[in-house]
Short mmCIF file of C-alpha atoms in Angstrom, two decimals:
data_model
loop_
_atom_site.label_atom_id
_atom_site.label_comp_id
_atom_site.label_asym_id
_atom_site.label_seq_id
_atom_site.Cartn_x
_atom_site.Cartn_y
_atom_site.Cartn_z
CA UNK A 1 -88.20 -12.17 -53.42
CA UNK A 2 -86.20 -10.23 -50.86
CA UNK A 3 -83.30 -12.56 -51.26
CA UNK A 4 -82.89 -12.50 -54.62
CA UNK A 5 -83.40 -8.52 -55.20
CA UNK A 6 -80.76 -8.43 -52.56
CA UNK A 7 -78.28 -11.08 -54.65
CA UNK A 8 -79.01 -8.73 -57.81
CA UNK A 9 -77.76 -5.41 -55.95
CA UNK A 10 -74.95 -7.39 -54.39
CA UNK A 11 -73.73 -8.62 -58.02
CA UNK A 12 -74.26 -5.11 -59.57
CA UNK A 13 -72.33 -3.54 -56.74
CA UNK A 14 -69.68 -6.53 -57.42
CA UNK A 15 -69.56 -6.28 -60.98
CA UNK A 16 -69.01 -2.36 -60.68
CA UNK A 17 -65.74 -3.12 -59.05
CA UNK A 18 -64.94 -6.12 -60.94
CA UNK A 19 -65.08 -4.94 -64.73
CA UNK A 20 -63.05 -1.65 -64.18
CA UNK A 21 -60.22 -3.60 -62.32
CA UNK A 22 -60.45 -5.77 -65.64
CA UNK A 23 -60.16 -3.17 -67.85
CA UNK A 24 -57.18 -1.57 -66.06
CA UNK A 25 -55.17 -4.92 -65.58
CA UNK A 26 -55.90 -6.14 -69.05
CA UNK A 27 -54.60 -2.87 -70.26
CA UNK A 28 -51.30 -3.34 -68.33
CA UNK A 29 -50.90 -6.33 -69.66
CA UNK A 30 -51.99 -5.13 -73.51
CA UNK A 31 -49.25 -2.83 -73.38
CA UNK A 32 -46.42 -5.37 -72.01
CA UNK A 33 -47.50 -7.51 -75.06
CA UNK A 34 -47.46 -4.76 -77.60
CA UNK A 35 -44.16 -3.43 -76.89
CA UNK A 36 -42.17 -7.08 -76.55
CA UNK A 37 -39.57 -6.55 -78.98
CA UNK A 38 -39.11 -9.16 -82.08
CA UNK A 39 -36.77 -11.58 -82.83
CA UNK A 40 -36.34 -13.93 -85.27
CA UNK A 41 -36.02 -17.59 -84.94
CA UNK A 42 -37.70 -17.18 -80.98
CA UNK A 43 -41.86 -17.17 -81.18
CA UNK A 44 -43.74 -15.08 -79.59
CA UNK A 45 -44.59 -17.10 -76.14
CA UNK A 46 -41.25 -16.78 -75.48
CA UNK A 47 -40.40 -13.61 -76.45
CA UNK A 48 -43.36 -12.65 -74.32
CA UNK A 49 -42.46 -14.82 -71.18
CA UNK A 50 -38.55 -13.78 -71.39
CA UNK A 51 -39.77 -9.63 -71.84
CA UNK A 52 -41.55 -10.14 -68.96
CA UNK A 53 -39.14 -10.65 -66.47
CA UNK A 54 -36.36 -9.27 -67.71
CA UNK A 55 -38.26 -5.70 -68.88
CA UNK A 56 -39.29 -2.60 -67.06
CA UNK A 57 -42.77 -3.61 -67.96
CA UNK A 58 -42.41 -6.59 -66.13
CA UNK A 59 -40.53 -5.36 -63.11
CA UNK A 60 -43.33 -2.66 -62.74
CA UNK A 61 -46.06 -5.68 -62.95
CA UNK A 62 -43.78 -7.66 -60.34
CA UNK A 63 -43.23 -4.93 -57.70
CA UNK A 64 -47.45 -4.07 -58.12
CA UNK A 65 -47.99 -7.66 -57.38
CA UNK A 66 -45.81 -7.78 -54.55
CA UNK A 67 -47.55 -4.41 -53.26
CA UNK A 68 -50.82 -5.33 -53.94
CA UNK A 69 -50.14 -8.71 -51.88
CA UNK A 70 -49.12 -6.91 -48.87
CA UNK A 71 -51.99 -4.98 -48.99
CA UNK A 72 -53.87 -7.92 -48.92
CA UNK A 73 -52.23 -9.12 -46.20
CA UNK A 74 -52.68 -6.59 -44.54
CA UNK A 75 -56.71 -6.12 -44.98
CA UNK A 76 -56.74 -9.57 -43.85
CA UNK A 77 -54.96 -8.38 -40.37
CA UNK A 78 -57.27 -5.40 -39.97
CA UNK A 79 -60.47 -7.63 -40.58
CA UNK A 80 -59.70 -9.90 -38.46
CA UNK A 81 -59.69 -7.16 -35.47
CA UNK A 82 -62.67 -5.80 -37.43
CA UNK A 83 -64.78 -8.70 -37.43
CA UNK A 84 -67.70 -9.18 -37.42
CA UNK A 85 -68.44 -5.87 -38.83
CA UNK A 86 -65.60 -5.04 -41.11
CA UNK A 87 -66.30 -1.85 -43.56
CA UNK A 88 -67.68 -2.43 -47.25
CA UNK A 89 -64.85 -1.07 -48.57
CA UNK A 90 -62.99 -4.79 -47.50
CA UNK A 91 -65.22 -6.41 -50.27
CA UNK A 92 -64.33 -3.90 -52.89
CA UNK A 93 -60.88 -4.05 -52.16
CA UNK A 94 -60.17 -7.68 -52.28
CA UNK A 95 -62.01 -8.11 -55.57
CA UNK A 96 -60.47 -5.31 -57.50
CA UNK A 97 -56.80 -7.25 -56.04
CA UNK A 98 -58.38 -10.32 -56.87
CA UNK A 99 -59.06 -9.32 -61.03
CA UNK A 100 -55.60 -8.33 -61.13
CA UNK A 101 -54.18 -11.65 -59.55
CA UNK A 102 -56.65 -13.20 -62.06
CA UNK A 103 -54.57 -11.72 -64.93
CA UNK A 104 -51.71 -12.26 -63.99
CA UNK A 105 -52.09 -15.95 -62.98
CA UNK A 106 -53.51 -16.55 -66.77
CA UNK A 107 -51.01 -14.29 -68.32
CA UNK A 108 -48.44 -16.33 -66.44
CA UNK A 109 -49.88 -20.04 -67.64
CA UNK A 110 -50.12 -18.75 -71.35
CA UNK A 111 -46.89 -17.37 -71.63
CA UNK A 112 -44.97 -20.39 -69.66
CA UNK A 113 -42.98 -22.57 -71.72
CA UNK A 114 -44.86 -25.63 -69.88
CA UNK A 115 -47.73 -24.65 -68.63
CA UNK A 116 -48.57 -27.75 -66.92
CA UNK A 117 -45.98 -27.23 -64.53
CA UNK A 118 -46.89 -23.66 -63.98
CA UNK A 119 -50.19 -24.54 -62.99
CA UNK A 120 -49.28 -26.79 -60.23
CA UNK A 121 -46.51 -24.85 -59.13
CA UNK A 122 -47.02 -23.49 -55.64
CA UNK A 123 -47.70 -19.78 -56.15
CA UNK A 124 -49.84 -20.96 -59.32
CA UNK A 125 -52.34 -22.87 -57.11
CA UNK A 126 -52.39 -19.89 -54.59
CA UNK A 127 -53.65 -17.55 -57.18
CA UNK A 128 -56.12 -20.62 -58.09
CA UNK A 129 -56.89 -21.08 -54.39
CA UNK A 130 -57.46 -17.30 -53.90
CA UNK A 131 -58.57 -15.76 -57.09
CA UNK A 132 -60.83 -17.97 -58.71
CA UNK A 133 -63.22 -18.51 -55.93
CA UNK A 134 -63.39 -14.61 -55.10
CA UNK A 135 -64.43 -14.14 -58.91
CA UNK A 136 -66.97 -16.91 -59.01
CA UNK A 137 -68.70 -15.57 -55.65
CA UNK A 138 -68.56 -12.08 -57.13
CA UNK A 139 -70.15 -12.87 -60.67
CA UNK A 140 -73.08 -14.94 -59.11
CA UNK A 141 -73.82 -12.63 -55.86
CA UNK A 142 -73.20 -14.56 -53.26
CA UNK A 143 -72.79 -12.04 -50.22
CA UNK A 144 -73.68 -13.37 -47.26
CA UNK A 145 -71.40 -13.23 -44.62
CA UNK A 146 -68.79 -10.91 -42.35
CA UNK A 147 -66.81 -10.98 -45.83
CA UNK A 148 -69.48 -10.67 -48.14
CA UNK A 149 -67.66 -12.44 -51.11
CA UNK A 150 -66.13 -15.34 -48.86
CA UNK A 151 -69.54 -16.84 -47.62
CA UNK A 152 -68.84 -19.62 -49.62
CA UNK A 153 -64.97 -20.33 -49.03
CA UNK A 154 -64.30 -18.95 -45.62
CA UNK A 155 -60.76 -20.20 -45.45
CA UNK A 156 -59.57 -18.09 -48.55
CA UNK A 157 -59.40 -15.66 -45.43
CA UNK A 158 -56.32 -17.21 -44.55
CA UNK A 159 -54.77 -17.98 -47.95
CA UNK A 160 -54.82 -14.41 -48.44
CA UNK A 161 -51.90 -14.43 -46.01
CA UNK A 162 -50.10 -16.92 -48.09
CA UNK A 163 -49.50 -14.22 -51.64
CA UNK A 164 -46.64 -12.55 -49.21
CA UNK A 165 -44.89 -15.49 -51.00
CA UNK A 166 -45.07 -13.07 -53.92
CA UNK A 167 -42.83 -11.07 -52.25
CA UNK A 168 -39.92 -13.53 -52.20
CA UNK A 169 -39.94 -13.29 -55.76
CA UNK A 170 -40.01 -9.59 -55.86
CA UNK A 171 -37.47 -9.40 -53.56
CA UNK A 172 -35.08 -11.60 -56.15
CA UNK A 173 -35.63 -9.44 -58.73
CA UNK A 174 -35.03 -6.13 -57.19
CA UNK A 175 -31.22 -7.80 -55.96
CA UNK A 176 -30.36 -9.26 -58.93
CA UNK A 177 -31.12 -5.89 -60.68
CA UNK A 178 -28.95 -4.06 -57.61
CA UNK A 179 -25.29 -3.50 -57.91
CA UNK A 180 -25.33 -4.35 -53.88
CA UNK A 181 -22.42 -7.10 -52.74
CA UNK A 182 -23.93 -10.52 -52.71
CA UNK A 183 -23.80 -10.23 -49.18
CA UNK A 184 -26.54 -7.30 -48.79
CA UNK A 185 -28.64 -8.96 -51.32
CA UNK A 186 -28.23 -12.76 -49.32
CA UNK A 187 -29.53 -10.52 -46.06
CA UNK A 188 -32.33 -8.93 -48.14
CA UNK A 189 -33.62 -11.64 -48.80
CA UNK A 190 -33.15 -13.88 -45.76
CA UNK A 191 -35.01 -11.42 -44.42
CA UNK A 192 -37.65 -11.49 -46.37
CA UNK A 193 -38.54 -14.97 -46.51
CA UNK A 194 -38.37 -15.21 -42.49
CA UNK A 195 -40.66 -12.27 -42.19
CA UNK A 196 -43.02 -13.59 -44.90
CA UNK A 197 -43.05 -17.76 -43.35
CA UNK A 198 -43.52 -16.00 -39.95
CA UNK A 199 -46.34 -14.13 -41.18
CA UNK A 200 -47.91 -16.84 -42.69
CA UNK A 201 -47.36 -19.33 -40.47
CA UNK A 202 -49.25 -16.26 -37.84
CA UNK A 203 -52.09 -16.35 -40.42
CA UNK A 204 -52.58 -19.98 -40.29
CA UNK A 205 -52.36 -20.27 -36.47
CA UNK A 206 -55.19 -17.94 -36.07
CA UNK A 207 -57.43 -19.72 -39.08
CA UNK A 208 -56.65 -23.02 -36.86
CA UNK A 209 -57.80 -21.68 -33.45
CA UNK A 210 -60.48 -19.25 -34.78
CA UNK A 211 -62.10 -21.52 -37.99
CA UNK A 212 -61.74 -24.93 -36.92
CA UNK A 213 -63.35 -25.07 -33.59
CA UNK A 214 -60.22 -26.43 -31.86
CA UNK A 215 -59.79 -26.05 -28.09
CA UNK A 216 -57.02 -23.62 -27.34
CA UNK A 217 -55.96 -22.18 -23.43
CA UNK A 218 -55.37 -18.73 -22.92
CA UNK A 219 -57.54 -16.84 -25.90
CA UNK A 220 -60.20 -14.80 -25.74
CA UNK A 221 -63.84 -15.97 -26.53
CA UNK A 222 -66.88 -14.82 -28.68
CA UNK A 223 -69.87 -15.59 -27.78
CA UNK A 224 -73.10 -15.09 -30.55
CA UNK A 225 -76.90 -14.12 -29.15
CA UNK A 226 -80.17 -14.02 -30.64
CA UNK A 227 -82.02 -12.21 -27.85
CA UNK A 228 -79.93 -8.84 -27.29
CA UNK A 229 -81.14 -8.85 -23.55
CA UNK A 230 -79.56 -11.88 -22.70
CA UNK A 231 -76.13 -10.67 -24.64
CA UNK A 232 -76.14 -7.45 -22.96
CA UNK A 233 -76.65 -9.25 -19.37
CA UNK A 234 -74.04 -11.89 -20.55
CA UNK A 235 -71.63 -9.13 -21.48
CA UNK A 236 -72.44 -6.43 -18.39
CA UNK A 237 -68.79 -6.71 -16.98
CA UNK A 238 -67.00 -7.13 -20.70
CA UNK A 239 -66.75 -5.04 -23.47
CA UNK A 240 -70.12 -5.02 -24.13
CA UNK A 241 -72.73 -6.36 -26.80
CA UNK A 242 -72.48 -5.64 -30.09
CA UNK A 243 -75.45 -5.93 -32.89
CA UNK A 244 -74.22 -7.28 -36.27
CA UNK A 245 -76.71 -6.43 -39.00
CA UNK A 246 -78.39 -8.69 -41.31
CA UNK A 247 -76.54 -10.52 -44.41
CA UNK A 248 -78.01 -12.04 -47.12
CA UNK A 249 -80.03 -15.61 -45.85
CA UNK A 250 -78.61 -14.57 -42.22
CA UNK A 251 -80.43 -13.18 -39.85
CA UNK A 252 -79.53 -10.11 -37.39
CA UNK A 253 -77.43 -11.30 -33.88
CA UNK A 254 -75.60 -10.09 -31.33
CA UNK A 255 -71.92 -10.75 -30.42
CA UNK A 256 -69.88 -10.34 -27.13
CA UNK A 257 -65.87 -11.15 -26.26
CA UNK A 258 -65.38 -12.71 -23.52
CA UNK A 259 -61.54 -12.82 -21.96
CA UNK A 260 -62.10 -16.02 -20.19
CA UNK A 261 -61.25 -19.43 -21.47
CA UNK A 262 -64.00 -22.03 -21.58
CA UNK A 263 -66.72 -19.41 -20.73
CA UNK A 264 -70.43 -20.70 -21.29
CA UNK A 265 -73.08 -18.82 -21.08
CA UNK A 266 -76.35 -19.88 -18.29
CA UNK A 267 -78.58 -20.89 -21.28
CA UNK A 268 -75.87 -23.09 -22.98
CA UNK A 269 -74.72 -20.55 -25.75
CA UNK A 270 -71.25 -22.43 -26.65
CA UNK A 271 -68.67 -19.77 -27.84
CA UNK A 272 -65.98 -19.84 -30.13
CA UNK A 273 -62.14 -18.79 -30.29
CA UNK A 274 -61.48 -15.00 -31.17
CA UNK A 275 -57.62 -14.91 -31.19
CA UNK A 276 -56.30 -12.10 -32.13
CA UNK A 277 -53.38 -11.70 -35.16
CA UNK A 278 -50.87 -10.20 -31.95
CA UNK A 279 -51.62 -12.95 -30.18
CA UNK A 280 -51.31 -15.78 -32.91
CA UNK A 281 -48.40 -14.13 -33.99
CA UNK A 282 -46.67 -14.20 -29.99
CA UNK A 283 -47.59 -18.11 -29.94
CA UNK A 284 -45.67 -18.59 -33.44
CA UNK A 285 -42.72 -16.53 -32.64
CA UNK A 286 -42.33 -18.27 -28.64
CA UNK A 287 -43.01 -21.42 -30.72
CA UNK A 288 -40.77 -21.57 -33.04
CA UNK A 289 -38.04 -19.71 -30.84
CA UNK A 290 -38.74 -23.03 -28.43
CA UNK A 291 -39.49 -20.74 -25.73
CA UNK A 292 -42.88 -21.78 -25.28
CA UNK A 293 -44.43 -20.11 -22.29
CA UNK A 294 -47.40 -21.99 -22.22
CA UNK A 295 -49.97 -19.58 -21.42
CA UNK A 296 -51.41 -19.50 -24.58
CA UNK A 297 -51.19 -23.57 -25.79
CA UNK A 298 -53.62 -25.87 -27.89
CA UNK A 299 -55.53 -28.41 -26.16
CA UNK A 300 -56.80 -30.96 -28.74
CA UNK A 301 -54.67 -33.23 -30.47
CA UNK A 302 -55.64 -32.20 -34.25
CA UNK A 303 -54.20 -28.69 -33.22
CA UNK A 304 -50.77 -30.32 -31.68
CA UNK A 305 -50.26 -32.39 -34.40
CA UNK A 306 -50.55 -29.62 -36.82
CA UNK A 307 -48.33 -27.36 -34.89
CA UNK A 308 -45.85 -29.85 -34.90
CA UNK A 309 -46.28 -30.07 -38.79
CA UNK A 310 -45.84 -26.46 -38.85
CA UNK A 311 -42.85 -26.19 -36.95
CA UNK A 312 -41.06 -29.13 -39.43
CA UNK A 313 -42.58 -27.46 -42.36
CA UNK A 314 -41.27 -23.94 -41.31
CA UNK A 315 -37.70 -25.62 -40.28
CA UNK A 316 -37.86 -27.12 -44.10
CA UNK A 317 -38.84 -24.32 -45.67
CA UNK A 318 -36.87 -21.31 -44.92
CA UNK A 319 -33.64 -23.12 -45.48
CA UNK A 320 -35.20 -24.23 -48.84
CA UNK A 321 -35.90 -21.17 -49.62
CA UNK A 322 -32.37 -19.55 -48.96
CA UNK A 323 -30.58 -21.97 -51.39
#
């Protein structure tokens, strides 16, 4: 009974974000399709579609997008260092971004002159990935976990990282609309996509050593404990135990960092990897710079294989990117 009084609370409290971040995106979007100008022999689709790129309207929506994605991005960062008790205010936050990302992936797929292509084009299924999800937990309650509304897709934690591609886009339309040299704008925007695939490629890094259990060298350790004694004994000469509260189905622990690699605990507590976004993002940039250090270095061979997917992806992509 407990449980599902709790879901209720945790779906009002959800829905009183959610249906006022609908209204107020819905309403942008209202007025961009009331004020699209007419034109005969053109319908309205793609009246609609050409107003809203080429408009004020829709260079207003654009630049939000691109803001609200950094923002994002930037939650993301500050959870991570956060974790595992990051404020409410995280959960309210990321679904009142999500509703808008909602509307604008939909808005986007109904104005598209093919729409099937727009839905599996790249930053189409990374509004699917991340929106849809978020909304569905949301609706039903789930909140049961560090994230509350990503207990049931933990890895939309990283593909939050990934709408900085939105920027890209952004970052086009604010050149072309410039009266800069195409030289300024090229540099704007080389910029811009290294800083955004460097950021993302950070973001994934740190989902690979911290989410998938992979054995890394050189990153800190967390260590979870049911009996608070035994974490505070554990964690005497760290930086001491910390009690994470109660979520949903979970019950009440206790969490320690350890700065030791392959630290176990005398009762056989295994740990996990807690690598920090600074320290993901020093492996990708000594990576990809070939520098390579080594004192921070994967150990399995899942996690070298898919850094050496990364680094071919990354040395596609940005050129790609700057055609």
């Amino acid at each position: 009974m407990a449980a599902v009084v709790e879901e209720e609370d945790c779906r009002s409290a959800g829905l009183l974000v959610f249906v006022p971040s609908l209204g107020a995106s819905l309403t942008v979007y209202l007025y961009l399709c009331l004020t699209v100008p007419p034109r005969r022999g053109i319908s309205y689709r793609e009246r609609c579609a050409t107003y809203a790129v080429g408009s004020r309207v829709g260079f207003f929506i654009e630049v939000i997008s691109a803001a609200l994605s950094v923002f994002s991005c930037c939650t993301y960062i500050a959870g991570t260092y956060l974790s595992p008790m990051p404020p409410r205010w995280f959960e309210s936050t990321e679904i009142s971004m999500s509703t808008f990302f909602l509307v604008y992936w939909l808005f986007n797929i109904l104005v598209a002159p093919k729409r099937f292509q727009e839905m599996i084009s790249m930053q189409s299924l990374i509004d699917a990935i991340t929106v849809v999800p978020v909304v569905i937990t949301t609706l039903l309650g789930f909140c049961d976990s560090s994230f509350g509304v990503f207990a049931a897709a933990r890895v939309l934690k990283f593909f939050r990282v990934i709408r900085l591609l939105r920027v890209i886009r952004t970052v086009d339309m604010i050149s072309n609309n410039s009266s800069e040299d195409a030289i300024k704008r090229q540099m704007m925007r080389v910029f811009s996509v290294v800083v955004v695939v460097l950021v993302v490629s950070t973001g994934f890094v740190q989902y690979l050593a911290n989410e998938m259990g992979e054995s890394w060298m050189g990153i800190n350790l967390r260590c979870d404990f049911e009996d608070i004694n035994q974490c505070e004994t554990e964690c005497n000469h760290y930086l001491g135990c910390i009690t994470v509260p109660p979520t949903g189905s979970n019950p009440s622990y206790h969490s320690c960092v350890f700065p030791s690699q392959g630290f176990q605990t005398s009762n056989g507590v295994l740990c996990k990897n807690a690598m920090d976004f600074h320290e993901s993002l020093y492996f990708t940039i000594v990576t990809f710079t070939s520098v390579g250090y080594g004192d921070i270095t994967p150990v399995s061979a899942l996690s070298k294989m898919v850094m050496i997917c990364l680094v071919v992806f990354t040395v596609y992509a940005i050129p790609n990117q700057l055609k």
